GROMACS .gro file of C-alpha atoms in nm:
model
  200
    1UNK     CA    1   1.553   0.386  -1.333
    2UNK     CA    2   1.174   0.261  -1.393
    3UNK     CA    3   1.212   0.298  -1.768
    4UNK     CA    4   1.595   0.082  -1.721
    5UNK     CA    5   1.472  -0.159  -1.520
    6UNK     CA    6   1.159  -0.255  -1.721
    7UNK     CA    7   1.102  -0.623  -1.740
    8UNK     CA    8   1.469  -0.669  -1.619
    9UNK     CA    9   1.644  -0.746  -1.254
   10UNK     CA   10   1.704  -0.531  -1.016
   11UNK     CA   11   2.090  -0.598  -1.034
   12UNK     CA   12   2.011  -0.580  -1.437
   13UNK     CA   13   1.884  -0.233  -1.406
   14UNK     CA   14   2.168  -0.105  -1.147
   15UNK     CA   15   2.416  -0.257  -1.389
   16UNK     CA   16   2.292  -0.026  -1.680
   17UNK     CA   17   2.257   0.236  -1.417
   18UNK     CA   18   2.608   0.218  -1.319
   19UNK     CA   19   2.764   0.178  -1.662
   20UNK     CA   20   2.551   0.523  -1.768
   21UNK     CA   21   2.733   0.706  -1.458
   22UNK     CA   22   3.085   0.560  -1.542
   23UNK     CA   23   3.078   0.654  -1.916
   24UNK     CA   24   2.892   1.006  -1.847
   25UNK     CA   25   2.841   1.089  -1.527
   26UNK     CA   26   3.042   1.374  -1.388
   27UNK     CA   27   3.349   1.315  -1.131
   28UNK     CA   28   3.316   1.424  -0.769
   29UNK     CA   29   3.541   1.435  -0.474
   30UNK     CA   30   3.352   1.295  -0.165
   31UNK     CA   31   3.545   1.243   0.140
   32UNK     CA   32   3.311   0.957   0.263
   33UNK     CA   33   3.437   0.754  -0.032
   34UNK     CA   34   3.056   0.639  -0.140
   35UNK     CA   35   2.984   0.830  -0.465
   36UNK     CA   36   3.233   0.899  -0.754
   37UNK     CA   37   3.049   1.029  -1.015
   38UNK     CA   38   2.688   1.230  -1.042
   39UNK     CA   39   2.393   1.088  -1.280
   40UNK     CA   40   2.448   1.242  -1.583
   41UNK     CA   41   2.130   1.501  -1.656
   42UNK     CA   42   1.844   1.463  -1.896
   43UNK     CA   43   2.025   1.601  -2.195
   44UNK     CA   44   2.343   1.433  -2.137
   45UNK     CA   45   2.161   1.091  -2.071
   46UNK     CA   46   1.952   1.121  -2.404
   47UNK     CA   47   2.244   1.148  -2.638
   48UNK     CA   48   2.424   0.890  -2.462
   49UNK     CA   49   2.107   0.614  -2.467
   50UNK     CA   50   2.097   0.719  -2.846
   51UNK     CA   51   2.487   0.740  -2.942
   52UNK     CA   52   2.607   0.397  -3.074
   53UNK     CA   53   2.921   0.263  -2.915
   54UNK     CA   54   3.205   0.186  -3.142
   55UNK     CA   55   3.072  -0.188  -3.162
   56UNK     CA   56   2.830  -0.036  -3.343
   57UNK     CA   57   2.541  -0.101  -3.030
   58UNK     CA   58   2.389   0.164  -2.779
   59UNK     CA   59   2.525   0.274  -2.438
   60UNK     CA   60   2.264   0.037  -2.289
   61UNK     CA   61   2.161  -0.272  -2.360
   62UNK     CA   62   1.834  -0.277  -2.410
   63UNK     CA   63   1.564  -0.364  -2.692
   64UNK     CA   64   1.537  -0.074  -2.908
   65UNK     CA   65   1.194   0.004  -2.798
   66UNK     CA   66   1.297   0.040  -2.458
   67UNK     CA   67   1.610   0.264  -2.525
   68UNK     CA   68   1.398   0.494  -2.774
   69UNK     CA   69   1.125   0.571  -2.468
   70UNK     CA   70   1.434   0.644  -2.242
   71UNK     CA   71   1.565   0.908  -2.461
   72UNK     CA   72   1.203   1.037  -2.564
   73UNK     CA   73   1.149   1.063  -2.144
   74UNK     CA   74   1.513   1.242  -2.106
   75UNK     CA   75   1.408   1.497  -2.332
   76UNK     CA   76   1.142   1.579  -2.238
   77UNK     CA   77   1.247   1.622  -1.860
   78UNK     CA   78   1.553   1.804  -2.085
   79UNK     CA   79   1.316   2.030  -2.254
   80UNK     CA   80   1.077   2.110  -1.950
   81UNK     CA   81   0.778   1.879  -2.150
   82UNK     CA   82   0.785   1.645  -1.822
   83UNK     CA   83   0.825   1.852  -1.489
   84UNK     CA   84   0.938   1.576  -1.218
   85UNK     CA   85   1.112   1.863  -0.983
   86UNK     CA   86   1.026   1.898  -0.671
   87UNK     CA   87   0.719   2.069  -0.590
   88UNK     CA   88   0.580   1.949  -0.941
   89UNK     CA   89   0.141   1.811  -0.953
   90UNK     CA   90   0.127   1.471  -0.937
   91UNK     CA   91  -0.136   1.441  -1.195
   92UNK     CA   92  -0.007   1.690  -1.434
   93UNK     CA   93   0.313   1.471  -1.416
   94UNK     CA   94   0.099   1.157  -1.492
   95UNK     CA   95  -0.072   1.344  -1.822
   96UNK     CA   96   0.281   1.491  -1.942
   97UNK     CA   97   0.438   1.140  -1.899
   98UNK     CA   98   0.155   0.940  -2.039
   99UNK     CA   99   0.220   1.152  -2.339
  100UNK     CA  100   0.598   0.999  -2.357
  101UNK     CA  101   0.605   0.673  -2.626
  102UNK     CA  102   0.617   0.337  -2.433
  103UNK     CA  103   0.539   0.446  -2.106
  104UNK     CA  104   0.243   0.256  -1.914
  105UNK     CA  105   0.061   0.281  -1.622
  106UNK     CA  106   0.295   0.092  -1.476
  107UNK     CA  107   0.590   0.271  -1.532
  108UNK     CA  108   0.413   0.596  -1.484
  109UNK     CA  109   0.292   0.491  -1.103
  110UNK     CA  110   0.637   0.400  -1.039
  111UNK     CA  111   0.782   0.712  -1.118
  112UNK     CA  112   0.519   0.877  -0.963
  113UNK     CA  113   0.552   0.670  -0.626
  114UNK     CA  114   1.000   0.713  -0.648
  115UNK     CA  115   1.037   0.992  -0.845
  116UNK     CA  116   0.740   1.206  -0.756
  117UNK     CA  117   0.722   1.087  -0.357
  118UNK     CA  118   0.305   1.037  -0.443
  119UNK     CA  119   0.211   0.837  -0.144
  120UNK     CA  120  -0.125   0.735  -0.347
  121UNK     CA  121   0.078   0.605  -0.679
  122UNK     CA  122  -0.021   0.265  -0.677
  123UNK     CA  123   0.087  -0.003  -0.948
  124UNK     CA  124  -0.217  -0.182  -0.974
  125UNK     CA  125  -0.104  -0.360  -1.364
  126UNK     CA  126   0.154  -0.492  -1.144
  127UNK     CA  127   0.170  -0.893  -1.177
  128UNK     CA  128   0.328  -0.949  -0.832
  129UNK     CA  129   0.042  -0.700  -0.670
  130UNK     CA  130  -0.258  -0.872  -0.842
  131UNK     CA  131  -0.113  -1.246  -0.735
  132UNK     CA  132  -0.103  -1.107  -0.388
  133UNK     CA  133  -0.450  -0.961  -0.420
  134UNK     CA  134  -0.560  -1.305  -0.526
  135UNK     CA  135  -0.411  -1.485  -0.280
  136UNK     CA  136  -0.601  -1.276  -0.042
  137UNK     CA  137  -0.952  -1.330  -0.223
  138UNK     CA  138  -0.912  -0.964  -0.327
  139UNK     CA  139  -1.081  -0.908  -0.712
  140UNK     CA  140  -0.746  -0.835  -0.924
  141UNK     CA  141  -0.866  -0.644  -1.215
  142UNK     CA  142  -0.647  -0.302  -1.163
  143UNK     CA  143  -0.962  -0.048  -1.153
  144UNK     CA  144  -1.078  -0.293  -0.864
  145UNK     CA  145  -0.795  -0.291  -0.679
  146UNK     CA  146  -0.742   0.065  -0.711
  147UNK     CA  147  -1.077   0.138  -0.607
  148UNK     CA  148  -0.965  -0.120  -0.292
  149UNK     CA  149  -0.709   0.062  -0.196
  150UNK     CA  150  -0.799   0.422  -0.220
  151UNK     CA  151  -0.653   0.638  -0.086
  152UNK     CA  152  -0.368   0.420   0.064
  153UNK     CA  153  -0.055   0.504  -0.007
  154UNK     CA  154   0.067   0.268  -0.263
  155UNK     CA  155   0.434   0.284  -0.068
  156UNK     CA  156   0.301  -0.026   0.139
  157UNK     CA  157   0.308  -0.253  -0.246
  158UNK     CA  158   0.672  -0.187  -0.294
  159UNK     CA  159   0.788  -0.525  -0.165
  160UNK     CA  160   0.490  -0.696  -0.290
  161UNK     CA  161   0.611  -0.739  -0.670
  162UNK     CA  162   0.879  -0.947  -0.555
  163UNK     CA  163   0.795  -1.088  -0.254
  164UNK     CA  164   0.459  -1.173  -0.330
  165UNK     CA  165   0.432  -1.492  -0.095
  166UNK     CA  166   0.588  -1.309   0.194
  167UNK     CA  167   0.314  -1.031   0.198
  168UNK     CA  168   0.012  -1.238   0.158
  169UNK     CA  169   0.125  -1.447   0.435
  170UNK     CA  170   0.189  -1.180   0.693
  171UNK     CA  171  -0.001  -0.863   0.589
  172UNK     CA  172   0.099  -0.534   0.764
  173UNK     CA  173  -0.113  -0.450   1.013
  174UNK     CA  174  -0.039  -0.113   1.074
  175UNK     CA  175  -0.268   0.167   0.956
  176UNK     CA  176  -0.147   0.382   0.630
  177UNK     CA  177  -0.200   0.770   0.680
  178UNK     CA  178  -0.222   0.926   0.331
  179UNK     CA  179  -0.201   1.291   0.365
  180UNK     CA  180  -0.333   1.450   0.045
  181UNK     CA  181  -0.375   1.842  -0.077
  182UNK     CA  182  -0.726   1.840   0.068
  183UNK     CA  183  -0.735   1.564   0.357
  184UNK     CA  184  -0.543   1.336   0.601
  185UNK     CA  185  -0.677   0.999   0.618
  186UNK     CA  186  -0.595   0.736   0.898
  187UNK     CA  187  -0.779   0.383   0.919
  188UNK     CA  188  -0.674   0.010   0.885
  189UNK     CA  189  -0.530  -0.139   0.587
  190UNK     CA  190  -0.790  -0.272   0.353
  191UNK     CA  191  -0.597  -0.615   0.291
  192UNK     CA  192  -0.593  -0.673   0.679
  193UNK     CA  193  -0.924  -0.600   0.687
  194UNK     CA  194  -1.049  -0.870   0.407
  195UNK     CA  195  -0.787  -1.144   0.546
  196UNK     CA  196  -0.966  -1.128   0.847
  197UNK     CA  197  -1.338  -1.177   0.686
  198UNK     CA  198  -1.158  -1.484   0.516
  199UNK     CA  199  -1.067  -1.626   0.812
  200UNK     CA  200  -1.209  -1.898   1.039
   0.00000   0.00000   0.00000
């Protein structure tokens, strides 16, 4: 999904999303009447984002770029290069899927923060994160903000990318608890903290 919904909408990227589980995903029976088909897996999903359609264009579309760093990320999930499972190291992951073609740090700290459930990934190349930052008198260069806001958990940005005028106006106020292999860390949120210096 953070590969799909590069530099697209968010109804954009459930569109392709949807079409990918309609064409290829498999059929289940579920009484509650919410799912009907299963993601199709990592093989299945890079021969389908490769195969062209009878039209003569790919499954998805997508720049060709794009669609050549999806497969090249299926397969390697496919072929155990990329280990996203549960349980996996969260910077292992990062060095196996910085290794992918056309994967960032952006996209990489967003699959680490959904896939991965890193409460630290934090998508600091984001546009909508360094406005807010900005907005807040915050420096915006990502290696400043990440150094800012180490070690919160990046979770609390989620909203920020496209609701940037919303956080800045009414930061949270409740303290983040990152709990990490080595130490659990409670205090008050850095941007709370500066908005307040900037005050009156």
């Amino acid at each position: 999904r953070a590969v799909i919904g590069q530099q697209v909408s968010t109804a954009a990227a459930r569109t392709h999303g949807a079409r990918l589980a309609q064409r290829y995903g498999e059929p289940i029976d579920d009484p509650a009447g919410g799912l009907t088909r299963l993601f199709p897996d990592m093989g299945t999903l890079a021969d389908a984002a490769g195969t062209p359609s009878a039209g003569g264009q790919a499954v998805l579309a997508m720049p060709a770029a794009r669609r050549r760093t999806l497969v090249a990320l299926a397969r390697a999930i496919a072929n155990g290069e990329v280990d996203l499972g549960a349980g996996a190291d969260w910077e292992l992951a990062r060095r196996q899927l910085a290794q992918v073609p056309g994967l960032g740090p952006w996209t990489i700290e967003l699959i680490a923060m959904r896939g991965l459930g890193d409460p630290d990934a934090f998508t600091a190349t984001d546009l909508g994160v360094r406005q807010a930052a900005a907005a807040l008198g915050l420096p915006d260069s990502p290696a400043a903000l990440t150094r800012r806001a180490a070690p919160w958990c990046g979770l609390t940005t989620r909203p920020t990318p496209r609701r940037p005028s919303e956080s800045t106006a009414r930061p949270s106020t409740r303290p983040c608890r990152t709990t990490s292999r080595s130490r659990t860390t409670t205090a008050r949120s850095p941007w709370t903290t500066n908005r307040r210096r900037a005050g009156p």
